[in-house]
mmCIF file of C-alpha atoms and ligand atoms in Angstrom:
data_model
loop_
_atom_site.group_PDB
_atom_site.id
_atom_site.type_symbol
_atom_site.label_atom_id
_atom_site.label_comp_id
_atom_site.label_asym_id
_atom_site.label_seq_id
_atom_site.Cartn_x
_atom_site.Cartn_y
_atom_site.Cartn_z
ATOM 1 C CA UNK A 22 268.128 139.715 256.630
ATOM 2 C CA UNK A 23 268.613 136.572 257.796
ATOM 3 C CA UNK A 24 266.540 134.497 259.646
ATOM 4 C CA UNK A 25 266.771 133.061 262.942
ATOM 5 C CA UNK A 26 265.520 128.823 262.686
ATOM 6 C CA UNK A 27 263.764 127.681 265.704
ATOM 7 C CA UNK A 28 263.211 124.787 263.801
ATOM 8 C CA UNK A 29 264.024 121.021 265.514
ATOM 9 C CA UNK A 30 266.273 119.972 262.614
ATOM 10 C CA UNK A 31 267.656 121.047 260.113
ATOM 11 C CA UNK A 32 268.091 124.145 262.566
ATOM 12 C CA UNK A 33 269.516 127.220 263.142
ATOM 13 C CA UNK A 34 273.768 126.649 262.555
ATOM 14 C CA UNK A 35 275.772 126.952 265.419
ATOM 15 C CA UNK A 36 277.465 130.239 265.418
ATOM 16 C CA UNK A 37 280.715 129.053 264.453
ATOM 17 C CA UNK A 38 279.945 126.729 261.601
ATOM 18 C CA UNK A 39 280.171 129.089 258.652
ATOM 19 C CA UNK A 40 283.751 129.884 259.751
ATOM 20 C CA UNK A 41 285.085 126.414 260.522
ATOM 21 C CA UNK A 42 283.346 125.177 256.761
ATOM 22 C CA UNK A 43 285.608 128.123 255.174
ATOM 23 C CA UNK A 44 288.592 126.720 257.020
ATOM 24 C CA UNK A 45 287.502 123.317 255.720
ATOM 25 C CA UNK A 46 287.555 124.862 252.253
ATOM 26 C CA UNK A 47 290.791 126.857 252.479
ATOM 27 C CA UNK A 48 292.586 123.336 253.910
ATOM 28 C CA UNK A 49 290.862 121.739 250.668
ATOM 29 C CA UNK A 50 289.337 119.202 252.988
ATOM 30 C CA UNK A 51 287.232 118.326 250.117
ATOM 31 C CA UNK A 52 289.887 116.785 247.870
ATOM 32 C CA UNK A 53 292.019 115.311 250.555
ATOM 33 C CA UNK A 54 292.026 111.277 251.080
ATOM 34 C CA UNK A 55 290.321 109.442 253.442
ATOM 35 C CA UNK A 56 293.300 107.051 253.841
ATOM 36 C CA UNK A 57 295.519 110.196 254.512
ATOM 37 C CA UNK A 58 297.612 111.233 257.936
ATOM 38 C CA UNK A 59 295.718 114.583 257.674
ATOM 39 C CA UNK A 60 292.305 113.037 257.484
ATOM 40 C CA UNK A 61 293.506 110.203 260.378
ATOM 41 C CA UNK A 62 294.474 113.655 262.625
ATOM 42 C CA UNK A 63 291.044 115.061 262.030
ATOM 43 C CA UNK A 64 289.127 112.144 262.754
ATOM 44 C CA UNK A 65 291.078 111.864 266.020
ATOM 45 C CA UNK A 66 290.767 115.423 266.920
ATOM 46 C CA UNK A 67 286.742 114.987 266.329
ATOM 47 C CA UNK A 68 286.587 111.883 268.536
ATOM 48 C CA UNK A 69 288.742 113.354 271.171
ATOM 49 C CA UNK A 70 286.448 116.568 271.578
ATOM 50 C CA UNK A 71 283.346 114.489 271.648
ATOM 51 C CA UNK A 72 285.109 112.141 274.198
ATOM 52 C CA UNK A 73 285.499 115.214 276.358
ATOM 53 C CA UNK A 74 282.029 116.779 275.638
ATOM 54 C CA UNK A 75 280.111 113.861 276.369
ATOM 55 C CA UNK A 76 282.601 111.771 278.918
ATOM 56 C CA UNK A 77 282.695 108.710 276.394
ATOM 57 C CA UNK A 78 285.289 106.389 277.682
ATOM 58 C CA UNK A 79 288.371 105.124 275.796
ATOM 59 C CA UNK A 80 287.037 101.918 275.231
ATOM 60 C CA UNK A 81 284.241 102.887 272.940
ATOM 61 C CA UNK A 82 284.179 103.409 269.155
ATOM 62 C CA UNK A 83 282.664 106.797 267.900
ATOM 63 C CA UNK A 84 281.760 105.980 264.352
ATOM 64 C CA UNK A 85 280.430 107.987 261.525
ATOM 65 C CA UNK A 86 277.207 107.001 259.116
ATOM 66 C CA UNK A 87 275.195 108.965 256.818
ATOM 67 C CA UNK A 88 272.725 109.853 259.507
ATOM 68 C CA UNK A 89 270.740 108.485 262.556
ATOM 69 C CA UNK A 90 268.259 106.792 260.634
ATOM 70 C CA UNK A 91 271.117 104.081 258.743
ATOM 71 C CA UNK A 92 272.466 103.551 262.920
ATOM 72 C CA UNK A 93 268.841 102.391 263.820
ATOM 73 C CA UNK A 94 269.174 99.648 261.234
ATOM 74 C CA UNK A 95 272.815 99.032 261.933
ATOM 75 C CA UNK A 96 271.946 98.716 265.768
ATOM 76 C CA UNK A 97 269.673 96.077 264.738
ATOM 77 C CA UNK A 98 271.495 94.455 262.463
ATOM 78 C CA UNK A 99 274.898 94.039 264.690
ATOM 79 C CA UNK A 100 273.040 93.304 267.894
ATOM 80 C CA UNK A 101 269.508 91.594 267.689
ATOM 81 C CA UNK A 102 269.715 87.484 266.821
ATOM 82 C CA UNK A 103 265.932 87.556 267.449
ATOM 83 C CA UNK A 104 264.179 89.936 269.750
ATOM 84 C CA UNK A 105 264.219 93.790 270.418
ATOM 85 C CA UNK A 106 262.296 96.082 272.884
ATOM 86 C CA UNK A 107 261.350 99.654 272.024
ATOM 87 C CA UNK A 108 260.043 102.460 274.267
ATOM 88 C CA UNK A 109 257.386 103.995 271.787
ATOM 89 C CA UNK A 110 255.717 107.628 272.379
ATOM 90 C CA UNK A 111 255.956 109.525 269.055
ATOM 91 C CA UNK A 112 256.862 109.010 265.187
ATOM 92 C CA UNK A 113 260.824 108.672 265.703
ATOM 93 C CA UNK A 114 260.578 105.730 268.274
ATOM 94 C CA UNK A 115 257.856 104.124 266.224
ATOM 95 C CA UNK A 116 259.930 104.172 263.164
ATOM 96 C CA UNK A 117 262.738 102.419 265.229
ATOM 97 C CA UNK A 118 260.572 99.670 266.166
ATOM 98 C CA UNK A 119 259.545 99.287 262.430
ATOM 99 C CA UNK A 120 263.063 98.904 261.624
ATOM 100 C CA UNK A 121 263.291 96.062 263.684
ATOM 101 C CA UNK A 122 260.015 94.145 262.286
ATOM 102 C CA UNK A 123 261.348 95.019 258.673
ATOM 103 C CA UNK A 124 264.498 93.268 259.475
ATOM 104 C CA UNK A 125 262.570 90.142 260.454
ATOM 105 C CA UNK A 126 263.438 90.624 263.967
ATOM 106 C CA UNK A 127 260.577 90.014 266.981
ATOM 107 C CA UNK A 128 259.945 93.554 267.994
ATOM 108 C CA UNK A 129 258.208 94.269 271.467
ATOM 109 C CA UNK A 130 257.127 97.744 272.166
ATOM 110 C CA UNK A 131 255.584 99.609 275.168
ATOM 111 C CA UNK A 132 253.388 102.394 274.009
ATOM 112 C CA UNK A 133 252.211 105.720 275.513
ATOM 113 C CA UNK A 134 250.213 107.982 273.740
ATOM 114 C CA UNK A 135 251.765 111.015 272.085
ATOM 115 C CA UNK A 136 252.915 113.703 274.782
ATOM 116 C CA UNK A 137 253.452 111.290 277.376
ATOM 117 C CA UNK A 138 256.819 109.717 278.740
ATOM 118 C CA UNK A 139 258.256 106.830 280.519
ATOM 119 C CA UNK A 140 259.785 106.100 283.624
ATOM 120 C CA UNK A 141 261.703 103.373 284.742
ATOM 121 C CA UNK A 142 259.312 102.020 287.183
ATOM 122 C CA UNK A 143 256.579 101.186 284.781
ATOM 123 C CA UNK A 144 258.348 99.580 282.285
ATOM 124 C CA UNK A 145 258.327 95.936 281.928
ATOM 125 C CA UNK A 146 261.267 94.343 279.539
ATOM 126 C CA UNK A 147 260.423 90.976 277.707
ATOM 127 C CA UNK A 148 262.367 88.239 279.300
ATOM 128 C CA UNK A 149 264.150 87.452 275.748
ATOM 129 C CA UNK A 150 264.783 91.378 274.500
ATOM 130 C CA UNK A 151 268.418 91.482 273.520
ATOM 131 C CA UNK A 152 268.368 95.468 272.957
ATOM 132 C CA UNK A 153 266.252 97.879 274.600
ATOM 133 C CA UNK A 154 265.795 100.951 272.679
ATOM 134 C CA UNK A 155 265.065 104.100 274.944
ATOM 135 C CA UNK A 156 264.882 107.526 272.904
ATOM 136 C CA UNK A 157 266.198 110.649 275.019
ATOM 137 C CA UNK A 158 264.258 113.245 273.169
ATOM 138 C CA UNK A 159 260.812 112.265 271.066
ATOM 139 C CA UNK A 160 261.298 115.119 268.660
ATOM 140 C CA UNK A 161 258.043 114.600 267.481
ATOM 141 C CA UNK A 162 256.046 115.344 271.053
ATOM 142 C CA UNK A 163 258.673 117.055 272.857
ATOM 143 C CA UNK A 164 259.279 114.473 275.260
ATOM 144 C CA UNK A 165 262.085 113.649 277.199
ATOM 145 C CA UNK A 166 263.509 110.030 279.040
ATOM 146 C CA UNK A 167 265.833 111.579 281.844
ATOM 147 C CA UNK A 168 269.229 110.109 282.080
ATOM 148 C CA UNK A 169 268.534 108.564 285.455
ATOM 149 C CA UNK A 170 265.307 106.763 284.346
ATOM 150 C CA UNK A 171 267.659 105.700 281.387
ATOM 151 C CA UNK A 172 270.535 104.293 283.911
ATOM 152 C CA UNK A 173 267.812 102.571 285.969
ATOM 153 C CA UNK A 174 266.329 100.745 283.477
ATOM 154 C CA UNK A 175 269.902 99.594 282.094
ATOM 155 C CA UNK A 176 270.855 98.504 285.781
ATOM 156 C CA UNK A 177 267.751 96.404 286.078
ATOM 157 C CA UNK A 178 268.237 94.796 282.834
ATOM 158 C CA UNK A 179 272.319 94.190 282.776
ATOM 159 C CA UNK A 180 272.044 91.243 280.514
ATOM 160 C CA UNK A 181 270.687 93.221 277.700
ATOM 161 C CA UNK A 182 271.937 96.067 275.452
ATOM 162 C CA UNK A 183 270.345 99.725 276.213
ATOM 163 C CA UNK A 184 270.741 102.098 273.219
ATOM 164 C CA UNK A 185 269.591 105.827 273.283
ATOM 165 C CA UNK A 186 268.401 107.885 270.455
ATOM 166 C CA UNK A 187 269.886 111.014 271.681
ATOM 167 C CA UNK A 188 269.064 112.807 268.175
ATOM 168 C CA UNK A 189 267.691 115.673 268.918
ATOM 169 C CA UNK A 190 269.104 116.358 272.504
ATOM 170 C CA UNK A 191 272.974 115.381 272.402
ATOM 171 C CA UNK A 192 275.223 117.016 274.189
ATOM 172 C CA UNK A 193 272.450 118.014 276.431
ATOM 173 C CA UNK A 194 271.589 114.626 278.087
ATOM 174 C CA UNK A 195 274.289 113.714 280.763
ATOM 175 C CA UNK A 196 274.217 110.200 279.899
ATOM 176 C CA UNK A 197 276.950 107.737 281.658
ATOM 177 C CA UNK A 198 278.522 105.665 278.953
ATOM 178 C CA UNK A 199 279.958 103.128 281.537
ATOM 179 C CA UNK A 200 276.025 102.202 282.143
ATOM 180 C CA UNK A 201 274.121 102.797 278.695
ATOM 181 C CA UNK A 202 275.606 100.668 275.707
ATOM 182 C CA UNK A 203 275.225 102.655 272.688
ATOM 183 C CA UNK A 204 274.022 105.932 271.759
ATOM 184 C CA UNK A 205 273.809 107.821 268.529
ATOM 185 C CA UNK A 206 272.943 111.264 267.024
ATOM 186 C CA UNK A 207 272.672 113.128 263.822
ATOM 187 C CA UNK A 208 274.601 116.459 263.296
ATOM 188 C CA UNK A 209 271.569 118.634 261.822
ATOM 189 C CA UNK A 210 269.797 118.913 265.262
ATOM 190 C CA UNK A 211 271.255 119.944 268.605
ATOM 191 C CA UNK A 212 274.779 120.117 267.011
ATOM 192 C CA UNK A 213 273.668 122.762 264.948
ATOM 193 C CA UNK A 214 275.328 121.637 261.553
ATOM 194 C CA UNK A 215 274.399 121.199 258.104
ATOM 195 C CA UNK A 216 272.933 117.583 257.561
ATOM 196 C CA UNK A 217 274.612 114.705 256.093
ATOM 197 C CA UNK A 218 276.481 113.079 259.518
ATOM 198 C CA UNK A 219 275.122 110.172 261.685
ATOM 199 C CA UNK A 220 277.531 109.567 264.960
ATOM 200 C CA UNK A 221 277.168 106.191 266.661
ATOM 201 C CA UNK A 222 278.865 105.797 270.107
ATOM 202 C CA UNK A 223 279.338 101.832 270.731
ATOM 203 C CA UNK A 224 280.987 99.752 273.578
ATOM 204 C CA UNK A 225 283.000 96.969 273.155
ATOM 205 C CA UNK A 226 280.391 94.204 274.423
ATOM 206 C CA UNK A 227 278.303 95.246 271.591
ATOM 207 C CA UNK A 228 280.998 94.524 269.150
ATOM 208 C CA UNK A 229 281.413 91.121 270.862
ATOM 209 C CA UNK A 230 277.758 90.439 269.844
ATOM 210 C CA UNK A 231 278.018 91.354 266.569
ATOM 211 C CA UNK A 232 281.459 89.066 266.068
ATOM 212 C CA UNK A 233 279.420 86.087 267.584
ATOM 213 C CA UNK A 234 276.436 86.999 265.088
ATOM 214 C CA UNK A 235 278.993 87.240 262.107
ATOM 215 C CA UNK A 236 280.002 83.474 262.651
ATOM 216 C CA UNK A 237 276.532 82.501 263.219
ATOM 217 C CA UNK A 238 275.993 83.462 259.691
ATOM 218 C CA UNK A 239 273.583 86.062 260.723
ATOM 219 C CA UNK A 240 273.657 89.162 258.657
ATOM 220 C CA UNK A 241 275.195 91.971 260.226
ATOM 221 C CA UNK A 242 275.393 94.046 257.008
ATOM 222 C CA UNK A 243 278.831 94.947 255.198
ATOM 223 C CA UNK A 244 280.873 97.766 255.002
ATOM 224 C CA UNK A 245 279.095 99.437 258.174
ATOM 225 C CA UNK A 246 278.848 96.491 260.479
ATOM 226 C CA UNK A 247 280.576 96.681 263.534
ATOM 227 C CA UNK A 248 283.795 94.604 263.341
ATOM 228 C CA UNK A 249 284.396 96.668 260.174
ATOM 229 C CA UNK A 250 283.840 100.281 262.201
ATOM 230 C CA UNK A 251 285.687 99.139 265.082
ATOM 231 C CA UNK A 252 288.518 97.713 262.707
ATOM 232 C CA UNK A 253 288.988 100.981 260.899
ATOM 233 C CA UNK A 254 288.505 103.114 263.869
ATOM 234 C CA UNK A 255 291.605 101.635 265.500
ATOM 235 C CA UNK A 256 293.617 103.827 262.780
ATOM 236 C CA UNK A 257 291.180 106.624 262.591
ATOM 237 C CA UNK A 258 289.541 105.643 259.310
ATOM 238 C CA UNK A 259 286.355 104.658 257.843
ATOM 239 C CA UNK A 260 285.416 101.860 255.681
ATOM 240 C CA UNK A 261 284.134 104.236 253.154
ATOM 241 C CA UNK A 262 284.805 107.491 251.722
ATOM 242 C CA UNK A 263 283.287 109.713 254.530
ATOM 243 C CA UNK A 264 281.891 113.280 254.776
ATOM 244 C CA UNK A 265 285.109 114.786 255.767
ATOM 245 C CA UNK A 266 284.173 118.119 255.737
ATOM 246 C CA UNK A 267 281.443 117.535 258.301
ATOM 247 C CA UNK A 268 283.441 115.357 260.451
ATOM 248 C CA UNK A 269 286.047 118.093 260.423
ATOM 249 C CA UNK A 270 283.296 120.890 261.385
ATOM 250 C CA UNK A 271 281.803 118.527 264.364
ATOM 251 C CA UNK A 272 285.199 118.315 265.770
ATOM 252 C CA UNK A 273 285.566 121.854 265.747
ATOM 253 C CA UNK A 274 281.965 122.413 267.199
ATOM 254 C CA UNK A 275 282.782 120.306 269.881
ATOM 255 C CA UNK A 276 285.753 122.044 270.803
ATOM 256 C CA UNK A 277 284.323 125.451 270.800
ATOM 257 C CA UNK A 278 281.230 123.695 273.000
ATOM 258 C CA UNK A 279 283.965 122.225 275.578
ATOM 259 C CA UNK A 280 285.598 125.965 275.481
ATOM 260 C CA UNK A 281 281.738 126.835 276.585
ATOM 261 C CA UNK A 282 282.102 124.328 278.807
ATOM 262 C CA UNK A 283 279.064 121.517 278.871
ATOM 263 C CA UNK A 284 277.703 122.587 282.347
ATOM 264 C CA UNK A 285 277.382 126.275 280.802
ATOM 265 C CA UNK A 286 275.415 124.850 277.807
ATOM 266 C CA UNK A 287 273.093 122.639 280.135
ATOM 267 C CA UNK A 288 272.258 125.560 282.346
ATOM 268 C CA UNK A 289 271.650 127.891 279.669
ATOM 269 C CA UNK A 290 269.379 125.188 277.900
ATOM 270 C CA UNK A 291 267.317 124.811 281.081
ATOM 271 C CA UNK A 292 267.068 128.183 281.524
ATOM 272 C CA UNK A 293 265.902 128.981 278.024
ATOM 273 C CA UNK A 294 263.445 125.979 277.971
ATOM 274 C CA UNK A 295 262.191 127.474 281.298
ATOM 275 C CA UNK A 296 261.353 131.101 279.681
ATOM 276 C CA UNK A 297 259.677 129.238 277.089
ATOM 277 C CA UNK A 298 257.402 126.883 279.320
ATOM 278 C CA UNK A 299 256.646 129.751 281.512
ATOM 279 C CA UNK A 300 255.501 131.827 278.576
ATOM 280 C CA UNK A 301 253.468 129.246 277.269
ATOM 281 C CA UNK A 302 252.040 128.629 280.710
ATOM 282 C CA UNK A 303 250.976 132.190 281.177
ATOM 283 C CA UNK A 304 249.617 132.729 277.507
ATOM 284 C CA UNK A 305 246.215 132.760 276.939
ATOM 285 C CA UNK A 306 246.753 131.305 273.314
ATOM 286 C CA UNK A 307 249.123 128.898 273.908
ATOM 287 C CA UNK A 308 249.256 125.480 276.415
ATOM 288 C CA UNK A 309 252.156 123.463 277.238
ATOM 289 C CA UNK A 310 251.340 120.166 275.680
ATOM 290 C CA UNK A 311 253.360 117.900 277.794
ATOM 291 C CA UNK A 312 251.852 117.535 281.083
ATOM 292 C CA UNK A 313 254.529 116.059 283.320
ATOM 293 C CA UNK A 314 256.965 118.652 283.684
ATOM 294 C CA UNK A 315 259.794 115.775 284.104
ATOM 295 C CA UNK A 316 258.806 114.630 280.815
ATOM 296 C CA UNK A 317 259.002 118.040 279.298
ATOM 297 C CA UNK A 318 261.508 118.278 276.803
ATOM 298 C CA UNK A 319 264.578 120.844 277.456
ATOM 299 C CA UNK A 320 265.468 120.760 273.484
ATOM 300 C CA UNK A 321 262.041 121.134 271.590
ATOM 301 C CA UNK A 322 259.207 122.632 273.342
ATOM 302 C CA UNK A 323 256.212 121.705 272.035
ATOM 303 C CA UNK A 324 252.929 123.983 272.725
ATOM 304 C CA UNK A 325 249.357 123.457 271.508
ATOM 305 C CA UNK A 326 247.523 126.973 270.139
ATOM 306 C CA UNK A 327 244.283 127.252 271.190
ATOM 307 C CA UNK A 328 242.042 129.517 268.986
ATOM 308 C CA UNK A 329 244.174 130.212 266.349
ATOM 309 C CA UNK A 330 245.756 128.641 263.415
ATOM 310 C CA UNK A 331 248.969 127.488 264.250
ATOM 311 C CA UNK A 332 250.492 128.249 260.444
ATOM 312 C CA UNK A 333 249.445 131.784 260.968
ATOM 313 C CA UNK A 334 251.357 131.889 264.391
ATOM 314 C CA UNK A 335 254.400 130.588 262.281
ATOM 315 C CA UNK A 336 253.784 133.144 259.795
ATOM 316 C CA UNK A 337 253.380 136.432 261.709
ATOM 317 C CA UNK A 338 256.587 135.581 263.683
ATOM 318 C CA UNK A 339 258.519 135.417 260.561
ATOM 319 C CA UNK A 340 256.969 138.444 259.191
ATOM 320 C CA UNK A 341 257.586 140.494 262.500
ATOM 321 C CA UNK A 342 260.815 139.132 263.362
ATOM 322 C CA UNK A 343 262.228 137.150 261.008
ATOM 323 C CA UNK A 344 262.249 133.859 263.181
ATOM 324 C CA UNK A 345 261.089 130.243 261.945
ATOM 325 C CA UNK A 346 259.518 128.374 264.347
ATOM 326 C CA UNK A 347 258.818 124.634 263.737
ATOM 327 C CA UNK A 348 255.363 123.492 262.930
ATOM 328 C CA UNK A 349 253.858 120.483 264.918
ATOM 329 C CA UNK A 350 254.409 117.182 263.633
ATOM 330 C CA UNK A 351 252.295 114.974 261.570
ATOM 331 C CA UNK A 352 248.257 114.899 262.520
ATOM 332 C CA UNK A 353 249.537 118.193 264.986
ATOM 333 C CA UNK A 354 250.638 120.317 262.251
ATOM 334 C CA UNK A 355 247.718 122.848 262.496
ATOM 335 C CA UNK A 356 247.248 122.621 266.403
ATOM 336 C CA UNK A 357 250.928 123.048 267.755
ATOM 337 C CA UNK A 358 254.106 124.637 267.540
ATOM 338 C CA UNK A 359 257.459 122.850 268.130
ATOM 339 C CA UNK A 360 260.383 125.413 269.186
ATOM 340 C CA UNK A 361 263.945 123.914 269.015
ATOM 341 C CA UNK A 362 265.962 125.119 271.945
ATOM 342 C CA UNK A 363 269.367 123.864 270.869
ATOM 343 C CA UNK A 364 272.801 125.582 272.067
ATOM 344 C CA UNK A 365 272.884 127.633 268.788
ATOM 345 C CA UNK A 366 270.156 130.152 269.822
ATOM 346 C CA UNK A 367 270.999 132.541 272.326
ATOM 347 C CA UNK A 368 268.989 133.789 275.326
ATOM 348 C CA UNK A 369 268.497 137.132 274.046
ATOM 349 C CA UNK A 370 266.829 135.554 270.542
ATOM 350 C CA UNK A 371 264.739 133.529 272.808
ATOM 351 C CA UNK A 372 263.733 137.000 274.660
ATOM 352 C CA UNK A 373 262.895 138.188 271.398
ATOM 353 C CA UNK A 374 260.757 135.035 270.041
ATOM 354 C CA UNK A 375 258.496 135.459 273.202
ATOM 355 C CA UNK A 376 258.075 139.346 272.587
ATOM 356 C CA UNK A 377 257.014 138.344 268.912
ATOM 357 C CA UNK A 378 254.718 135.714 270.375
ATOM 358 C CA UNK A 379 253.299 138.080 272.717
ATOM 359 C CA UNK A 380 252.397 140.189 269.884
ATOM 360 C CA UNK A 381 250.028 137.457 268.078
HETATM 361 C C1 PLP B 11 265.587 113.414 263.285
HETATM 362 C C2 PLP B 11 265.628 111.972 264.064
HETATM 363 C C3 PLP B 11 265.955 111.198 263.785
HETATM 364 C C4 PLP B 11 266.648 110.850 262.684
HETATM 365 O O1 PLP B 11 267.680 111.444 261.833
HETATM 366 P P1 PLP B 11 268.206 111.585 260.531
HETATM 367 O O2 PLP B 11 269.253 112.451 260.494
HETATM 368 O O3 PLP B 11 266.917 112.021 259.773
HETATM 369 O O4 PLP B 11 268.478 110.066 260.339
HETATM 370 C C5 PLP B 11 266.010 110.010 264.497
HETATM 371 N N1 PLP B 11 265.597 110.164 265.917
HETATM 372 C C6 PLP B 11 265.264 111.416 266.415
HETATM 373 C C7 PLP B 11 264.720 111.494 267.795
HETATM 374 C C8 PLP B 11 265.046 112.498 265.608
HETATM 375 O O5 PLP B 11 264.960 113.600 266.066
#
């Protein structure tokens, strides 16, 4: 019997992914040249479907990398001469901050305890920060930063770039790409695909900065620097030999999501999240971890486990209904559960998971 994965990435595959990979093999996409018209058509289709799904302006580049971790590095290399600023409230946002230090930048951070989130009104941005890094969904703690707050942050800091890590929430957050400058995601989380592809959305202002930095002999990296990515993207090519299969499947999944409609996906996500949070609220052995309802992630629900070992809960649910729940992150492994609520899991599956948890 197949398992259903409620893990926050890698996660349950979107229902059509297997079929699209089969088509990819039938089309022999593993053997085609990435300098062929067939590949350019695939890249163009994927970019077009993502533009529709996430309302990305025509002016913005849509680039493919190894993963989102790579994009953290590329962002700092290409847009920060001296100073970056990071909103840190968990392991992923912390790692992004660490990268900036490792790349010899002057990295500032505003830090919140694990489980707490950010609103624009309390954020003080250092004067000389060139890039502000926000996380739409901190996967380790289940905390979201709402798009409206991210937009306010940019409007209050128009002279700085704002980039959004939307790895474990895209395409759920309703981000305005005419406001924020850049965003990134990996495909193995809320897009429900096998890992091995990062996607980076970038506006032309960032390209201009990277070009200036290049002439100043600043290190903006080699093949995946912004001038190289934009130049190749103009003809729907990539600087290196890319993951053609995944680029093809991402375009198909985005198309499937467009057929369902982004509004429907958002409403279903919110409905399933509410079911999970309501259940945890009422449960006598679970507790919603994130106290402020406005900061509660809609795509990764984190709960505390009282008077039981989290590992035993995970084991029992797997034995009873073959559903796999994510464990808590790092130090919270023994005391928390992380339940991914990505578009790949249906309302019926969430109901079944809740029934199974009631029996624990
Ligand atoms: C998983 C994750 C990443 C890293 O993604 P990779 O695909 O491992 O590079 C970055 N940010 C967030 C918020 C994540 O959840």
